[in-house]
GROMACS .gro file of N, CA and C in nm:
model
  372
    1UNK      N    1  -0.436  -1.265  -1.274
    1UNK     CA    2  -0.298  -1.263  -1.227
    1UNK      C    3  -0.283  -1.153  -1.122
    2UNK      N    4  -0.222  -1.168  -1.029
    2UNK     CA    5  -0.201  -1.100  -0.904
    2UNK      C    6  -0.082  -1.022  -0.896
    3UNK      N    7  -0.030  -0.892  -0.944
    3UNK     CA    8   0.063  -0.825  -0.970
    3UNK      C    9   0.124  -0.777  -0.883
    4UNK      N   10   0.225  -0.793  -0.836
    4UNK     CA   11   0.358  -0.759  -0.714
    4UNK      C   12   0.296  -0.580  -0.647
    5UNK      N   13   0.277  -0.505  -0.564
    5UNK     CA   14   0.244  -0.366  -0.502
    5UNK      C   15   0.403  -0.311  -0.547
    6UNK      N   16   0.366  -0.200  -0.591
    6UNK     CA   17   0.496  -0.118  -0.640
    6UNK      C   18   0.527  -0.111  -0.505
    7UNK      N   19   0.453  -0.053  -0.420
    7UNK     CA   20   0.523  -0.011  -0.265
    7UNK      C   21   0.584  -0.085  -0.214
    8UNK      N   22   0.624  -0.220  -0.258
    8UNK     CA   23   0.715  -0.327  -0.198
    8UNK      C   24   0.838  -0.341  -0.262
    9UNK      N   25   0.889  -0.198  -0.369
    9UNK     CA   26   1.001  -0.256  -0.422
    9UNK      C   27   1.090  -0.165  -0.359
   10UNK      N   28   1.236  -0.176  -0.379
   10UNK     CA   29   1.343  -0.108  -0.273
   10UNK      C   30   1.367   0.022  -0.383
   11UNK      N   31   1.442   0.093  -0.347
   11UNK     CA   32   1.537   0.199  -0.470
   11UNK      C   33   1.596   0.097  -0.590
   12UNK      N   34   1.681   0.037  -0.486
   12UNK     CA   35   1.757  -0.081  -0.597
   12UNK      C   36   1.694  -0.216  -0.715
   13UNK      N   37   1.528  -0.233  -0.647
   13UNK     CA   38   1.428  -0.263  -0.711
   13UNK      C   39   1.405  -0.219  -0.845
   14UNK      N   40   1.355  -0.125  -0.821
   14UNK     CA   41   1.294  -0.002  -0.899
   14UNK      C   42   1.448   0.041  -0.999
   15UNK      N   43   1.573   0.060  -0.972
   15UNK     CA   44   1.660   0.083  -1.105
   15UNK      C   45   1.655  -0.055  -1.136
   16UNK      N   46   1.667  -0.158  -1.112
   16UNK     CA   47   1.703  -0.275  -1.173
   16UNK      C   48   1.516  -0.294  -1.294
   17UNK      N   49   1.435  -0.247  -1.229
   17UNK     CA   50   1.309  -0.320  -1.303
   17UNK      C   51   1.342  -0.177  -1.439
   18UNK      N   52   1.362  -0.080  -1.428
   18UNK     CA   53   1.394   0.036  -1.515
   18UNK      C   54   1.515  -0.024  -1.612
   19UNK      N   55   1.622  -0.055  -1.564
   19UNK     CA   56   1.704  -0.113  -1.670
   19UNK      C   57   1.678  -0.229  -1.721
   20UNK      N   58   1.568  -0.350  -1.694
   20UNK     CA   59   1.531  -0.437  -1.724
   20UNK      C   60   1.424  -0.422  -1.847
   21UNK      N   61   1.387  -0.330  -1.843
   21UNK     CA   62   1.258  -0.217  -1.943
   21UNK      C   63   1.363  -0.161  -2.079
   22UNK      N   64   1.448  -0.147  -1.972
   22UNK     CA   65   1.567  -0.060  -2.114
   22UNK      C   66   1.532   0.084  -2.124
   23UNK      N   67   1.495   0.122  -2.004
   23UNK     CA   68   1.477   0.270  -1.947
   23UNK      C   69   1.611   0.347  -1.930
   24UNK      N   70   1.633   0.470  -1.914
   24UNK     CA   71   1.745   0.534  -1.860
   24UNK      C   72   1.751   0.530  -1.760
   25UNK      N   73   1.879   0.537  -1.652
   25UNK     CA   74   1.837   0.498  -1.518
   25UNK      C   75   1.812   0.626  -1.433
   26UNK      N   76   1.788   0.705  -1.507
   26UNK     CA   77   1.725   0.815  -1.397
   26UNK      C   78   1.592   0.812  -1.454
   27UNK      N   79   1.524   0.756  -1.499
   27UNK     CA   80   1.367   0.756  -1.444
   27UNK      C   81   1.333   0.647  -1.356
   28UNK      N   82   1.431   0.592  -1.247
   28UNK     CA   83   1.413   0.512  -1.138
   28UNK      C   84   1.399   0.638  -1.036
   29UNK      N   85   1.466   0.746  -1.056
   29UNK     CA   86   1.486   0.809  -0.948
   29UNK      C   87   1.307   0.921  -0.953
   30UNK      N   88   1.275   0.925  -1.095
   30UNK     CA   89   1.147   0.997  -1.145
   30UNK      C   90   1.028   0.922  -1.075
   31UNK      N   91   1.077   0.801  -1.086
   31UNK     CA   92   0.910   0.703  -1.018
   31UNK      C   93   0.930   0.690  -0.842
   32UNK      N   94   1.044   0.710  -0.849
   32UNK     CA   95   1.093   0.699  -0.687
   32UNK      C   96   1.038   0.813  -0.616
   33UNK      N   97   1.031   0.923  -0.682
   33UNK     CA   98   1.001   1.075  -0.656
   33UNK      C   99   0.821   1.066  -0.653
   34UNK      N  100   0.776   1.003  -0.780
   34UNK     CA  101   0.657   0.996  -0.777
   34UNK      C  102   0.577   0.951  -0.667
   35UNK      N  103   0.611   0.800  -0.630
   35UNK     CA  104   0.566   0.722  -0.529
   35UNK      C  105   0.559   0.767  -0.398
   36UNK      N  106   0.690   0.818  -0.379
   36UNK     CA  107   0.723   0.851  -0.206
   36UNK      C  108   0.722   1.006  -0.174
   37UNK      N  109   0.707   1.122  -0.288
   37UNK     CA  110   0.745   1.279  -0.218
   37UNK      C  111   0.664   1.301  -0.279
   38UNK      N  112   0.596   1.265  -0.422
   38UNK     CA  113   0.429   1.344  -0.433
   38UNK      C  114   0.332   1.250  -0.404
   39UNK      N  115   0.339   1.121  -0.386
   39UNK     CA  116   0.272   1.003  -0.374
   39UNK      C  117   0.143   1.025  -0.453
   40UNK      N  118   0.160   0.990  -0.591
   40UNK     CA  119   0.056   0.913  -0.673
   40UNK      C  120   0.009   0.809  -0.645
   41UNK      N  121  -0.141   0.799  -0.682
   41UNK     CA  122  -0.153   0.683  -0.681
   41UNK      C  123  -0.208   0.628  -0.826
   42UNK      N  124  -0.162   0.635  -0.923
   42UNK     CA  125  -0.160   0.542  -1.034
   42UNK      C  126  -0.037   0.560  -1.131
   43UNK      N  127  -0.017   0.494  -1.200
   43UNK     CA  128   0.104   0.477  -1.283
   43UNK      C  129   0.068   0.599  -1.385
   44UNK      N  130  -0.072   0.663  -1.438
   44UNK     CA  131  -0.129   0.788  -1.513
   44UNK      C  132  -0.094   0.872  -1.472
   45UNK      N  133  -0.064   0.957  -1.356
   45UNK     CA  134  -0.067   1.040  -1.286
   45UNK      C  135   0.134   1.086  -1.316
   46UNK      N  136   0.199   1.001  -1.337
   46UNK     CA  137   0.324   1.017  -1.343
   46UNK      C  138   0.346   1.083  -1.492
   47UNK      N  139   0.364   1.177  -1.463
   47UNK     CA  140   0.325   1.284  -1.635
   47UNK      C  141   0.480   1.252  -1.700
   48UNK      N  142   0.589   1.266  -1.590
   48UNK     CA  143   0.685   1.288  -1.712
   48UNK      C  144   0.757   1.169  -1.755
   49UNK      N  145   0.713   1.063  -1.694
   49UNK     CA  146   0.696   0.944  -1.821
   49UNK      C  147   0.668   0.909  -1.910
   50UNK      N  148   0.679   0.826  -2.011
   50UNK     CA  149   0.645   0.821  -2.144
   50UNK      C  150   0.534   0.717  -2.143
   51UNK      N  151   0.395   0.756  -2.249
   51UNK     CA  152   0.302   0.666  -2.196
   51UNK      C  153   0.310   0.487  -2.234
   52UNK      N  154   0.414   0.507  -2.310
   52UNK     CA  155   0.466   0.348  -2.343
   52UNK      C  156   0.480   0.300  -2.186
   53UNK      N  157   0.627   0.347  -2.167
   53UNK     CA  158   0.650   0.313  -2.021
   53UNK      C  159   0.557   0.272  -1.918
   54UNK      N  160   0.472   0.393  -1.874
   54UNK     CA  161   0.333   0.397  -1.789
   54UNK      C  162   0.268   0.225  -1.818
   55UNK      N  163   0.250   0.243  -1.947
   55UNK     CA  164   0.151   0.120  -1.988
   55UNK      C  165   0.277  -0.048  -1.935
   56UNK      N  166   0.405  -0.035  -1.950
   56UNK     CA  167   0.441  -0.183  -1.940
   56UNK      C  168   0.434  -0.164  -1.795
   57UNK      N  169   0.481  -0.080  -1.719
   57UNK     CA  170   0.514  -0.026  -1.531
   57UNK      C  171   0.336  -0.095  -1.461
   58UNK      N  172   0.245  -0.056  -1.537
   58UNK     CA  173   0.123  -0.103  -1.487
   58UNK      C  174   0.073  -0.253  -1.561
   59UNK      N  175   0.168  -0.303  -1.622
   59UNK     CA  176   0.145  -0.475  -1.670
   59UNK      C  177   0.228  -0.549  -1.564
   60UNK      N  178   0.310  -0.466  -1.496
   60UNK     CA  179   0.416  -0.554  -1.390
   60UNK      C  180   0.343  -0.510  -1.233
   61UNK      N  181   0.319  -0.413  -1.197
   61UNK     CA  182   0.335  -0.348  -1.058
   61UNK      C  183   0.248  -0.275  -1.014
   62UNK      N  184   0.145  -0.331  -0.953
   62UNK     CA  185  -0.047  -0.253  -0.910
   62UNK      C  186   0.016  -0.147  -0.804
   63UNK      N  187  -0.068  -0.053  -0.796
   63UNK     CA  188  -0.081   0.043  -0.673
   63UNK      C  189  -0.179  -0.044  -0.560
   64UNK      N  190  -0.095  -0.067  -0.453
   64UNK     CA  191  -0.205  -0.104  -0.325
   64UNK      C  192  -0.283  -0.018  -0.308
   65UNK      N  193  -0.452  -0.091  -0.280
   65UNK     CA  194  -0.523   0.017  -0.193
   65UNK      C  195  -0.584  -0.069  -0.093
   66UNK      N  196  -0.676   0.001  -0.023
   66UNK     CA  197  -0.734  -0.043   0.109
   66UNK      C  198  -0.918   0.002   0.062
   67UNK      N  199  -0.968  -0.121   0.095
   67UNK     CA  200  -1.119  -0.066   0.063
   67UNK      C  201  -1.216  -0.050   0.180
   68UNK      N  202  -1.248   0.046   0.251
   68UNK     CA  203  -1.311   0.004   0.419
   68UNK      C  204  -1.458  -0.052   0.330
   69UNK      N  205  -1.422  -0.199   0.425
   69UNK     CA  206  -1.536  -0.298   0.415
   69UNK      C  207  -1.651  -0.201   0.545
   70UNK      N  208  -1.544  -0.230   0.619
   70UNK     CA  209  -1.656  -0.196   0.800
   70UNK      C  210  -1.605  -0.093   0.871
   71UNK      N  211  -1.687  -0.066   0.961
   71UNK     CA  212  -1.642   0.032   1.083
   71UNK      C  213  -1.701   0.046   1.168
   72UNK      N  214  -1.713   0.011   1.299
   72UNK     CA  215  -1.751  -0.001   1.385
   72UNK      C  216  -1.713   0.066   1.582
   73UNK      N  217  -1.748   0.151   1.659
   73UNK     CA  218  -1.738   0.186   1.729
   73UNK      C  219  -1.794   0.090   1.870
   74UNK      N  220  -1.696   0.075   1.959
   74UNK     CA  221  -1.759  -0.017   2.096
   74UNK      C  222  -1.755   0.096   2.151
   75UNK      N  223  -1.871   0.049   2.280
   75UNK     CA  224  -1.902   0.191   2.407
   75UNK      C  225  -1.771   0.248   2.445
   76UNK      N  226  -1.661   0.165   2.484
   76UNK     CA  227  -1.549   0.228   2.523
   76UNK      C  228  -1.472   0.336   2.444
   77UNK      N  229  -1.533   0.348   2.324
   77UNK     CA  230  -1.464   0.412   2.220
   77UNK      C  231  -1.349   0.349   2.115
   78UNK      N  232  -1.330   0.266   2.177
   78UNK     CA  233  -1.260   0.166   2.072
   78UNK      C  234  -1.354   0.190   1.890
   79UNK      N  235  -1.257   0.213   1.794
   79UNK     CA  236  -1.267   0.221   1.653
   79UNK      C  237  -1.267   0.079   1.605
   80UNK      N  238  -1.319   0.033   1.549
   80UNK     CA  239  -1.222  -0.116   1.459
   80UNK      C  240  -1.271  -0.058   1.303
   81UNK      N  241  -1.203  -0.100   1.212
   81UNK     CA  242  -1.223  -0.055   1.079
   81UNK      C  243  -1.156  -0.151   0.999
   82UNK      N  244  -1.249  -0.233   0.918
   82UNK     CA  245  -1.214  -0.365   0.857
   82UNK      C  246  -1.188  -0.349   0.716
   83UNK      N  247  -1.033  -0.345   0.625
   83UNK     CA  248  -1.032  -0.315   0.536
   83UNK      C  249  -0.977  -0.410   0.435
   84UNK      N  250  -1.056  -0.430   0.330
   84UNK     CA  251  -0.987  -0.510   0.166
   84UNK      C  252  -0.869  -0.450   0.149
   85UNK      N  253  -0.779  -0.543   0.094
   85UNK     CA  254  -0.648  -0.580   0.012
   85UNK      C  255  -0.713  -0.565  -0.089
   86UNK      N  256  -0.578  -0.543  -0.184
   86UNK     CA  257  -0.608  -0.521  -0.327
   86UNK      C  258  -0.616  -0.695  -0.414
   87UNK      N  259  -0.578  -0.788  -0.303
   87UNK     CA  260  -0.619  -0.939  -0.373
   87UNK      C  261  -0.727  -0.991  -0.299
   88UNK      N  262  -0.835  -0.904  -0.238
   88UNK     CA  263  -0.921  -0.948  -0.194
   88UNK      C  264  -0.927  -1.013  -0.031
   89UNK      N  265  -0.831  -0.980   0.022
   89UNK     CA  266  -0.830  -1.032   0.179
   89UNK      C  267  -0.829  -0.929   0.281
   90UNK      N  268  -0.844  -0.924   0.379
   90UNK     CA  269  -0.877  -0.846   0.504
   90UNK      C  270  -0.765  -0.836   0.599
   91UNK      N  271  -0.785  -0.686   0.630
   91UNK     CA  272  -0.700  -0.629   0.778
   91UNK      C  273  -0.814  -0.535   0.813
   92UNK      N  274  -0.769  -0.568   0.958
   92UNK     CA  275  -0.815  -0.494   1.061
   92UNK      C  276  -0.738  -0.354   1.157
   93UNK      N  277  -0.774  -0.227   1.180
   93UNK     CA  278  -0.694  -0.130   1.186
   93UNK      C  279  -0.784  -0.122   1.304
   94UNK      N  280  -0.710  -0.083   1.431
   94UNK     CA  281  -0.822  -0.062   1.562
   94UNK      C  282  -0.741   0.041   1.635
   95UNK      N  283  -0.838   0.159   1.664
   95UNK     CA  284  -0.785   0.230   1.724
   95UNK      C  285  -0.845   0.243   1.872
   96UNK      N  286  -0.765   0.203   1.985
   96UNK     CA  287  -0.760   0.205   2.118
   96UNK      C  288  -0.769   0.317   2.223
   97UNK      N  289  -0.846   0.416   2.247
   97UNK     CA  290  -0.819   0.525   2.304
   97UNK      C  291  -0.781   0.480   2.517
   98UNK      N  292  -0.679   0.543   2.571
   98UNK     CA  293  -0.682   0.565   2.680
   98UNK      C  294  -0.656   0.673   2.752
   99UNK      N  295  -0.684   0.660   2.871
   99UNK     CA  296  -0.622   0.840   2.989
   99UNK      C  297  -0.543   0.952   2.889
  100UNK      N  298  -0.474   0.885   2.868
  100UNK     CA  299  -0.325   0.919   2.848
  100UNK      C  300  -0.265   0.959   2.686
  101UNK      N  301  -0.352   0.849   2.610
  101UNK     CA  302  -0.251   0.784   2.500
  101UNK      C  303  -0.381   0.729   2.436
  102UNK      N  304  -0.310   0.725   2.290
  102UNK     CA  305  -0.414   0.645   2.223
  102UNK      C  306  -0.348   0.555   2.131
  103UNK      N  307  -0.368   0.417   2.125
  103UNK     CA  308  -0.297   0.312   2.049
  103UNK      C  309  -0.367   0.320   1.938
  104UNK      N  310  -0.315   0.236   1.822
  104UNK     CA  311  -0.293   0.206   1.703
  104UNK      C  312  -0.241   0.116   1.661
  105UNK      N  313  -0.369  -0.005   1.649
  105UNK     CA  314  -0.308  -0.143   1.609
  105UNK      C  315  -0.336  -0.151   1.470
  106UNK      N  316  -0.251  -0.171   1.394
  106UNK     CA  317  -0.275  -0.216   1.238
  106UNK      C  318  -0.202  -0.353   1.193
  107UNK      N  319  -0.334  -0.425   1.159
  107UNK     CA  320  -0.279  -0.555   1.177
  107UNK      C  321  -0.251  -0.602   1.003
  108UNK      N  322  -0.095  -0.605   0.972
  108UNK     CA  323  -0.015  -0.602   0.890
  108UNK      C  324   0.005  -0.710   0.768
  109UNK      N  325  -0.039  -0.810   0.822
  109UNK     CA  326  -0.088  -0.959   0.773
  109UNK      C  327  -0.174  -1.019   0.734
  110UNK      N  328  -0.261  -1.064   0.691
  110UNK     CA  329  -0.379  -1.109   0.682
  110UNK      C  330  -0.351  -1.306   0.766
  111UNK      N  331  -0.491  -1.308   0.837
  111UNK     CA  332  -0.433  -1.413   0.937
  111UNK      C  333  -0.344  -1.399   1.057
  112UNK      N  334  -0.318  -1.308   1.098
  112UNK     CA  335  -0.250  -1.222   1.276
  112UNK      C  336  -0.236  -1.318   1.313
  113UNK      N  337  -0.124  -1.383   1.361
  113UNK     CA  338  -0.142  -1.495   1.484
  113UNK      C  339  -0.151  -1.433   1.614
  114UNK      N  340  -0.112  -1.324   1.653
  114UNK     CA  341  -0.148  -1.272   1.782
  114UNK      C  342  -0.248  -1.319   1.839
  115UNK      N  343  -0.440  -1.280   1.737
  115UNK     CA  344  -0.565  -1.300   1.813
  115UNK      C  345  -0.565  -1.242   1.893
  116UNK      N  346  -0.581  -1.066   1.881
  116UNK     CA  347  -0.611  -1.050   1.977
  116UNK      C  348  -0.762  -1.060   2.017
  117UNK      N  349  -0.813  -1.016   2.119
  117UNK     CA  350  -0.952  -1.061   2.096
  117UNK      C  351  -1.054  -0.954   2.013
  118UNK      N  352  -1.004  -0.841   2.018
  118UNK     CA  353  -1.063  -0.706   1.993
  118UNK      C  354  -1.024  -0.727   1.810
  119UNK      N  355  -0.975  -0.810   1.761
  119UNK     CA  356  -0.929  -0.798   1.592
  119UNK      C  357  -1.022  -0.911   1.538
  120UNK      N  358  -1.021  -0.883   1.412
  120UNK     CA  359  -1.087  -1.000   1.332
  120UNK      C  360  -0.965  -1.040   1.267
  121UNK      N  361  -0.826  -0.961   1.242
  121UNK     CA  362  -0.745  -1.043   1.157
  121UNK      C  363  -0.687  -1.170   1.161
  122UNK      N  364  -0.718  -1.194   1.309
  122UNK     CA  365  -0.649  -1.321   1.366
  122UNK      C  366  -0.729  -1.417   1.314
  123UNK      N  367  -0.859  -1.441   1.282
  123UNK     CA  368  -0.993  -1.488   1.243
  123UNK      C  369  -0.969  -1.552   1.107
  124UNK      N  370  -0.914  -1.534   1.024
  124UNK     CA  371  -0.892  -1.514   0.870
  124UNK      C  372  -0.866  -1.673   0.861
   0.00000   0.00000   0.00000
């Protein structure tokens, strides 16, 4: 089963899934704190929760990660860095250096319709 990324839920998410638990509603504001101003990354790490809690919060809601599959450098200096989803699919993160400036494409989707030519996400 493929469990929803906590990082995709809103404030208003997160109290509604807390009162849905039969939580108090200020430990919406405790996991809110956790996630975004100390940024944990596991539902363990959130100490002043109760480990009941911890345990149903991680039966509903995975922590995303990114796994670098690849990485690769072209002569121009161009980066590409090919990374796993946490359901097993691919993005591509390419970093573009120029004169001036240096871009930062992170391709957000799996399957890009852009194509650009320099990505594999479009490829998928």
């Amino acid at each position: 089963m493929f469990l929803k990324p906590v990082h995709g839920l809103t404030k208003a998410e997160i109290a509604d899934l807390v009162s849905n638990l039969g939580e108090p509603s200020y430990r919406a504001g405790q996991i809110w704190r956790w996630l975004y101003i100390d940024r944990v990354d596991g539902w363990e790490k959130m100490t002043n929760l109760p480990a009941a809690l911890r345990g149903r919060l991680s039966e509903l809601h995975a922590f995303a990660s990114l796994e670098r599959v690849d990485d690769r450098k072209a002569g121009d200096s161009t980066m590409k860095v090919l990374a796993r989803l946490s359901d097993g699919e691919t993005i591509e993160l390419v970093v573009i250096p120029a004169p001036r400036r240096t871009t930062v494409c992170v391709s957000s989707q799996v399957g890009c319709k852009f194509n650009c030519a320099f990505c594999a996400s479009g490829r998928s």
